[in-house]
Short mmCIF file of C-alpha atoms in Angstrom, two decimals:
data_model
loop_
_atom_site.label_atom_id
_atom_site.label_comp_id
_atom_site.label_asym_id
_atom_site.label_seq_id
_atom_site.Cartn_x
_atom_site.Cartn_y
_atom_site.Cartn_z
CA MET W 1 166.59 207.21 128.75
CA THR W 2 164.23 209.92 127.60
CA PRO W 3 160.84 210.49 129.26
CA ARG W 4 159.22 209.02 126.12
CA ASP W 5 161.35 205.83 126.44
CA VAL W 6 160.30 205.50 130.08
CA ALA W 7 156.61 205.97 129.18
CA GLU W 8 156.83 203.37 126.39
CA ALA W 9 158.60 200.90 128.68
CA GLU W 10 155.91 201.34 131.32
CA THR W 11 153.06 200.74 128.86
CA ARG W 12 154.49 197.63 127.22
CA THR W 13 152.82 194.43 128.24
CA CYS W 14 152.95 190.82 127.21
CA ASP W 15 149.91 189.74 125.23
CA ALA W 16 148.00 187.50 127.64
CA SER W 17 146.60 185.31 124.87
CA LEU W 18 150.02 184.70 123.36
CA SER W 19 151.40 183.95 126.79
CA ARG W 20 148.65 181.37 127.40
CA ALA W 21 149.24 179.81 123.97
CA PHE W 22 152.96 179.32 124.56
CA GLU W 23 152.40 178.12 128.12
CA PHE W 24 149.93 175.50 126.91
CA LEU W 25 151.46 174.47 123.58
CA GLY W 26 154.96 174.72 124.98
CA LYS W 27 154.20 172.19 127.70
CA ARG W 28 156.27 169.14 126.98
CA TRP W 29 154.56 166.84 124.44
CA ASN W 30 151.45 168.98 123.80
CA GLY W 31 152.74 170.51 120.58
CA LEU W 32 154.11 167.20 119.32
CA ILE W 33 150.86 165.39 120.06
CA LEU W 34 148.91 168.04 118.17
CA GLY W 35 151.38 167.80 115.31
CA MET W 36 150.93 164.04 115.11
CA LEU W 37 147.15 164.29 115.25
CA GLY W 38 147.31 166.94 112.54
CA GLN W 39 148.28 164.06 110.24
CA GLY W 40 145.12 162.14 111.17
CA ALA W 41 143.54 160.19 114.00
CA SER W 42 145.83 157.96 116.07
CA THR W 43 145.51 155.41 118.81
CA PHE W 44 147.20 155.73 122.17
CA SER W 45 149.73 153.04 121.25
CA GLU W 46 150.59 154.75 117.94
CA LEU W 47 151.20 158.05 119.70
CA LYS W 48 153.27 156.37 122.38
CA ARG W 49 155.40 154.47 119.86
CA VAL W 50 156.08 157.41 117.55
CA LEU W 51 156.67 160.01 120.26
CA GLY W 52 158.51 157.76 122.70
CA VAL W 53 156.57 159.11 125.66
CA GLY W 54 155.55 157.14 128.75
CA ASP W 55 152.00 155.93 129.38
CA SER W 56 151.30 158.21 132.33
CA THR W 57 152.61 161.35 130.67
CA LEU W 58 150.81 160.64 127.40
CA SER W 59 147.58 159.94 129.23
CA ASP W 60 147.90 163.20 131.19
CA ARG W 61 148.62 165.26 128.08
CA LEU W 62 145.80 163.70 126.05
CA SER W 63 143.38 164.37 128.91
CA GLU W 64 144.58 167.97 129.11
CA LEU W 65 144.23 168.48 125.34
CA THR W 66 140.77 166.89 125.45
CA ARG W 67 139.63 169.13 128.34
CA ALA W 68 140.93 172.16 126.40
CA GLY W 69 138.73 171.14 123.47
CA LEU W 70 141.59 170.54 121.02
CA VAL W 71 141.39 166.74 120.91
CA LYS W 72 138.44 164.35 120.73
CA ARG W 73 138.64 160.90 122.32
CA THR W 74 136.58 158.15 120.70
CA VAL W 75 136.04 154.68 122.15
CA ASP W 76 135.22 151.87 119.72
CA GLU W 77 133.48 149.22 121.81
CA GLY W 78 135.09 146.45 119.75
CA PRO W 79 135.91 143.78 120.51
CA PRO W 80 138.66 144.57 121.00
CA ILE W 81 138.01 147.95 122.59
CA ALA W 82 140.00 150.64 120.79
CA VAL W 83 140.50 154.27 121.73
CA SER W 84 141.46 156.82 119.12
CA TYR W 85 142.25 160.50 119.28
CA GLU W 86 141.70 163.18 116.65
CA LEU W 87 141.74 166.93 116.43
CA THR W 88 138.54 168.89 116.98
CA GLN W 89 137.71 172.00 114.96
CA ALA W 90 139.64 174.05 117.54
CA GLY W 91 142.59 171.68 117.21
CA LEU W 92 142.48 171.92 113.42
CA ALA W 93 142.39 175.71 113.71
CA VAL W 94 145.80 175.78 115.38
CA MET W 95 147.44 173.66 112.66
CA PRO W 96 148.31 176.55 110.28
CA ALA W 97 150.18 178.24 113.14
CA MET W 98 151.92 174.95 114.00
CA GLN W 99 152.90 174.44 110.36
CA ALA W 100 154.22 178.00 110.12
CA LEU W 101 156.23 177.47 113.31
CA ALA W 102 157.64 174.20 111.95
CA GLN W 103 158.64 175.96 108.71
CA TRP W 104 160.27 178.77 110.66
CA ALA W 105 162.22 176.24 112.74
CA SER W 106 163.29 174.42 109.59
CA ASP W 107 164.53 177.67 108.08
CA ASN W 108 166.02 179.32 111.16
CA LEU W 109 166.53 176.86 113.99
CA THR W 110 168.60 174.13 112.44
CA GLU W 111 170.04 171.25 114.45
CA GLU W 112 173.51 172.74 113.97
CA LYS W 113 172.42 176.07 115.45
CA CYS W 114 170.80 174.32 118.40
CA ARG W 115 174.01 172.37 119.08
CA GLU W 116 175.99 175.62 119.06
CA VAL W 117 173.73 177.03 121.78
CA ARG W 118 174.22 174.01 124.03
#
C-alpha cells in the first residue's frame, strides 16, 4: 500500500445521511409501508392484510413513520371510527428514490439471484 492509498483509506467515511436513511428505511416493514402508501391512503386493516404483518409491529412502524414526519394519521370520527394513513410531503419526496430502488432490484436483484445467495 502506498502512502497515498493509506491517506485515502484514512479519509474515507460513510455518509451519515445515507447511513441514517438505510437504517430507517431498511428497518423491517418501513420501506414496504411507504411503498404501499405511495399508491394512496390506506387503512390499518388494508396495510395489515396486504403486507401480512402483525398488529403490534404494524402499529409500532406506523407510529415511527408518523413521528419521523413521513406518514400522516387521520381519524374519521364515523361512525364507525376509521383511521387512515397517507404520505406527507416528506414521505412523497422519498418516493422517487424508492421507485428507483425498486427498478434497480427488478433489473439486478432477481428472485433467482437471491435464491443463489441463500
